[in-house]
PDB file of C-alpha atoms in Angstrom:
ATOM      1  CA  MET A 104     296.324 -15.291  40.505  1.00 49.00           C
ATOM      2  CA  SER A 105     296.641 -14.817  36.764  1.00 48.00           C
ATOM      3  CA  ARG A 106     293.456 -14.702  34.678  1.00 48.00           C
ATOM      4  CA  LYS A 107     295.074 -17.186  32.282  1.00 50.00           C
ATOM      5  CA  LEU A 108     295.309 -19.805  35.042  1.00 41.00           C
ATOM      6  CA  LEU A 109     291.649 -19.643  36.097  1.00 42.00           C
ATOM      7  CA  PRO A 110     290.206 -21.500  33.068  1.00 43.00           C
ATOM      8  CA  SER A 111     292.917 -24.169  33.408  1.00 41.00           C
ATOM      9  CA  LEU A 112     292.151 -24.658  37.100  1.00 36.00           C
ATOM     10  CA  ALA A 113     288.435 -24.916  36.377  1.00 41.00           C
ATOM     11  CA  LEU A 114     289.089 -27.559  33.713  1.00 38.00           C
ATOM     12  CA  LEU A 115     291.351 -29.578  36.050  1.00 39.00           C
ATOM     13  CA  SER A 116     288.703 -29.411  38.770  1.00 42.00           C
ATOM     14  CA  LEU A 117     286.031 -30.680  36.371  1.00 37.00           C
ATOM     15  CA  LEU A 118     288.226 -33.538  35.131  1.00 39.00           C
ATOM     16  CA  GLY A 119     289.015 -34.528  38.724  1.00 41.00           C
ATOM     17  CA  SER A 120     285.308 -34.638  39.569  1.00 39.00           C
ATOM     18  CA  LEU A 121     284.524 -36.791  36.532  1.00 40.00           C
ATOM     19  CA  GLY A 122     287.329 -39.184  37.420  1.00 42.00           C
ATOM     20  CA  ALA A 123     285.832 -39.688  40.868  1.00 42.00           C
ATOM     21  CA  CYS A 124     282.489 -40.708  39.317  1.00 49.00           C
ATOM     22  CA  ALA A 125     284.198 -43.419  37.299  1.00 56.00           C
ATOM     23  CA  GLY A 126     286.076 -44.715  40.351  1.00 68.00           C
ATOM     24  CA  ARG A 127     285.878 -48.133  41.912  1.00 81.00           C
ATOM     25  CA  GLU A 128     282.541 -49.581  42.914  1.00 77.00           C
ATOM     26  CA  PRO A 129     281.944 -49.726  46.649  1.00 87.00           C
ATOM     27  CA  ALA A 130     282.124 -53.196  48.194  1.00 89.00           C
ATOM     28  CA  PRO A 131     278.786 -55.038  48.127  1.00 86.00           C
ATOM     29  CA  ARG A 132     276.873 -55.228  51.391  1.00 92.00           C
ATOM     30  CA  PRO A 133     276.311 -58.766  52.727  1.00 95.00           C
ATOM     31  CA  ASP A 134     272.569 -58.125  53.194  1.00 97.00           C
ATOM     32  CA  LEU A 135     272.132 -57.232  49.496  1.00 97.00           C
ATOM     33  CA  ALA A 136     272.773 -58.905  46.148  1.00 97.00           C
ATOM     34  CA  ARG A 137     275.020 -57.107  43.625  1.00 97.00           C
ATOM     35  CA  VAL A 138     274.100 -57.071  39.934  1.00 97.00           C
ATOM     36  CA  ASP A 139     276.994 -55.911  37.742  1.00 95.00           C
ATOM     37  CA  LEU A 140     276.457 -54.803  34.154  1.00 93.00           C
ATOM     38  CA  GLY A 141     278.503 -56.468  31.442  1.00 79.00           C
ATOM     39  CA  GLN A 142     278.840 -54.944  27.995  1.00 68.00           C
ATOM     40  CA  GLU A 143     280.067 -55.622  24.517  1.00 68.00           C
ATOM     41  CA  ALA A 144     282.262 -52.824  23.178  1.00 68.00           C
ATOM     42  CA  PRO A 145     281.517 -50.244  21.856  1.00 72.00           C
ATOM     43  CA  ASN A 146     278.095 -50.283  23.550  1.00 78.00           C
ATOM     44  CA  GLN A 147     277.475 -49.046  27.116  1.00 86.00           C
ATOM     45  CA  LEU A 148     274.863 -50.704  29.336  1.00 91.00           C
ATOM     46  CA  TYR A 149     273.532 -48.508  32.175  1.00 93.00           C
ATOM     47  CA  ALA A 150     271.377 -49.195  35.215  1.00 96.00           C
ATOM     48  CA  VAL A 151     268.335 -46.900  35.091  1.00 96.00           C
ATOM     49  CA  ALA A 152     265.730 -47.979  37.642  1.00 97.00           C
ATOM     50  CA  LEU A 153     265.149 -50.565  40.348  1.00 97.00           C
ATOM     51  CA  ASP A 154     261.490 -51.417  40.978  1.00 98.00           C
ATOM     52  CA  GLY A 155     260.461 -48.239  39.143  1.00 97.00           C
ATOM     53  CA  ARG A 156     262.742 -45.874  41.100  1.00 97.00           C
ATOM     54  CA  PRO A 157     265.898 -44.266  39.650  1.00 97.00           C
ATOM     55  CA  VAL A 158     269.171 -45.821  40.780  1.00 95.00           C
ATOM     56  CA  LYS A 159     272.026 -43.930  42.441  1.00 91.00           C
ATOM     57  CA  ASP A 160     274.845 -45.530  40.437  1.00 92.00           C
ATOM     58  CA  LEU A 161     274.584 -46.359  36.737  1.00 93.00           C
ATOM     59  CA  ARG A 162     277.203 -49.157  36.904  1.00 92.00           C
ATOM     60  CA  TYR A 163     275.374 -51.739  39.034  1.00 94.00           C
ATOM     61  CA  PHE A 164     272.273 -52.602  41.073  1.00 96.00           C
ATOM     62  CA  ASP A 165     272.262 -53.504  44.785  1.00 96.00           C
ATOM     63  CA  VAL A 166     269.039 -55.377  45.528  1.00 97.00           C
ATOM     64  CA  GLY A 167     267.486 -56.957  48.588  1.00 97.00           C
ATOM     65  CA  PRO A 168     266.517 -60.625  48.618  1.00 97.00           C
ATOM     66  CA  GLY A 169     263.452 -61.624  46.615  1.00 97.00           C
ATOM     67  CA  SER A 170     261.779 -60.295  43.495  1.00 98.00           C
ATOM     68  CA  HIS A 171     262.874 -57.135  41.659  1.00 98.00           C
ATOM     69  CA  ARG A 172     262.462 -55.357  38.334  1.00 97.00           C
ATOM     70  CA  LEU A 173     265.660 -53.992  36.797  1.00 97.00           C
ATOM     71  CA  ALA A 174     265.486 -51.390  34.026  1.00 96.00           C
ATOM     72  CA  VAL A 175     268.510 -50.740  31.818  1.00 96.00           C
ATOM     73  CA  GLU A 176     269.479 -48.639  28.831  1.00 94.00           C
ATOM     74  CA  LEU A 177     272.023 -49.491  26.179  1.00 90.00           C
ATOM     75  CA  ASP A 178     273.819 -46.612  24.477  1.00 86.00           C
ATOM     76  CA  LYS A 179     274.775 -47.668  20.955  1.00 79.00           C
ATOM     77  CA  SER A 180     276.128 -44.275  19.874  1.00 72.00           C
ATOM     78  CA  GLY A 181     279.630 -45.765  19.513  1.00 67.00           C
ATOM     79  CA  ASP A 182     278.320 -48.450  17.168  1.00 62.00           C
ATOM     80  CA  ASP A 183     278.827 -48.069  13.411  1.00 63.00           C
ATOM     81  CA  SER A 184     275.571 -49.814  12.519  1.00 62.00           C
ATOM     82  CA  PRO A 185     272.765 -47.867  10.808  1.00 59.00           C
ATOM     83  CA  ASP A 186     270.405 -48.424  13.763  1.00 58.00           C
ATOM     84  CA  GLN A 187     272.532 -46.464  16.235  1.00 63.00           C
ATOM     85  CA  GLY A 188     270.702 -45.061  19.187  1.00 79.00           C
ATOM     86  CA  LEU A 189     269.281 -45.893  22.564  1.00 87.00           C
ATOM     87  CA  CYS A 190     267.851 -49.249  23.596  1.00 91.00           C
ATOM     88  CA  LYS A 191     265.786 -50.042  26.692  1.00 94.00           C
ATOM     89  CA  ALA A 192     264.831 -53.222  28.521  1.00 94.00           C
ATOM     90  CA  SER A 193     263.318 -54.380  31.800  1.00 95.00           C
ATOM     91  CA  LEU A 194     263.994 -57.639  33.523  1.00 95.00           C
ATOM     92  CA  ASP A 195     261.992 -59.251  36.324  1.00 96.00           C
ATOM     93  CA  TYR A 196     263.726 -61.841  38.483  1.00 97.00           C
ATOM     94  CA  PRO A 197     262.043 -63.462  41.515  1.00 97.00           C
ATOM     95  CA  GLY A 198     264.995 -65.119  43.248  1.00 96.00           C
ATOM     96  CA  PHE A 199     267.694 -62.644  44.262  1.00 97.00           C
ATOM     97  CA  VAL A 200     269.687 -63.908  47.257  1.00 97.00           C
ATOM     98  CA  ALA A 201     271.541 -61.625  49.704  1.00 97.00           C
ATOM     99  CA  GLY A 202     275.317 -61.862  49.437  1.00 97.00           C
ATOM    100  CA  GLN A 203     275.205 -63.283  45.894  1.00 97.00           C
ATOM    101  CA  HIS A 204     276.821 -61.731  42.833  1.00 96.00           C
ATOM    102  CA  TYR A 205     274.945 -61.531  39.527  1.00 97.00           C
ATOM    103  CA  ARG A 206     275.796 -60.162  36.077  1.00 96.00           C
ATOM    104  CA  LEU A 207     273.400 -58.608  33.582  1.00 95.00           C
ATOM    105  CA  ARG A 208     274.836 -58.764  30.055  1.00 92.00           C
ATOM    106  CA  GLU A 209     273.714 -57.522  26.689  1.00 90.00           C
ATOM    107  CA  SER A 210     274.387 -59.603  23.625  1.00 85.00           C
ATOM    108  CA  THR A 211     273.133 -60.348  20.150  1.00 79.00           C
ATOM    109  CA  LEU A 212     270.757 -63.249  19.644  1.00 75.00           C
ATOM    110  CA  GLY A 213     270.411 -63.666  15.890  1.00 73.00           C
ATOM    111  CA  SER A 214     269.518 -60.183  14.686  1.00 75.00           C
ATOM    112  CA  ARG A 215     268.089 -59.050  18.071  1.00 83.00           C
ATOM    113  CA  LEU A 216     269.791 -57.326  20.967  1.00 86.00           C
ATOM    114  CA  VAL A 217     268.931 -58.932  24.317  1.00 90.00           C
ATOM    115  CA  VAL A 218     269.853 -58.724  28.006  1.00 93.00           C
ATOM    116  CA  ARG A 219     270.174 -61.763  30.243  1.00 94.00           C
ATOM    117  CA  LEU A 220     270.870 -62.330  33.938  1.00 96.00           C
ATOM    118  CA  TYR A 221     273.673 -64.705  34.980  1.00 97.00           C
ATOM    119  CA  GLY A 222     274.582 -66.135  38.376  1.00 96.00           C
ATOM    120  CA  ALA A 223     278.031 -66.080  39.973  1.00 92.00           C
ATOM    121  CA  ASP A 224     278.743 -69.448  38.328  1.00 95.00           C
ATOM    122  CA  GLY A 225     278.169 -67.930  34.860  1.00 93.00           C
ATOM    123  CA  GLN A 226     274.965 -69.876  34.235  1.00 96.00           C
ATOM    124  CA  PRO A 227     271.932 -68.005  32.798  1.00 96.00           C
ATOM    125  CA  LEU A 228     269.096 -67.493  35.293  1.00 96.00           C
ATOM    126  CA  ASP A 229     266.334 -66.358  32.943  1.00 91.00           C
ATOM    127  CA  ASP A 230     265.276 -66.132  29.330  1.00 92.00           C
ATOM    128  CA  PRO A 231     266.881 -63.422  27.171  1.00 92.00           C
ATOM    129  CA  GLN A 232     264.877 -60.175  27.311  1.00 92.00           C
ATOM    130  CA  PRO A 233     264.729 -58.130  24.075  1.00 92.00           C
ATOM    131  CA  LEU A 234     266.011 -54.572  23.988  1.00 91.00           C
ATOM    132  CA  SER A 235     263.713 -52.035  22.311  1.00 91.00           C
ATOM    133  CA  CYS A 236     265.886 -49.692  20.251  1.00 87.00           C
ATOM    134  CA  PHE A 237     265.208 -46.205  18.955  1.00 81.00           C
ATOM    135  CA  PRO A 238     267.267 -44.344  16.327  1.00 75.00           C
ATOM    136  CA  GLY A 239     269.766 -41.850  17.700  1.00 62.00           C
TER     137      GLY A 239
END
């Protein structure tokens, strides 16, 4: 094989691996609740920890019934505002139900960035939780 082809093959292999990471989410299990992360462009909201332990997938949380603490990070590096950087928040919710679908969304409340949990019907389930932001 030509030496010129090796770097190209390595690059194609890397791009294929990255594409697999961004693939479709697996179907939710009926014994767990799924918490999807909604975002406002250009920001990216990521799952970080569930009950203090790192999560396997940054795109969502799968939680058992009951009470859980969700930790998220918001990457604002694509934002043009002067306070670009990384924001963090934790949310405690006592009533997760197996088989239900939830959405955690970030938004702006006045001049503050917040996250809030919504049920499958689109209704808020808790009070907005502030994001603590640090310059990038």
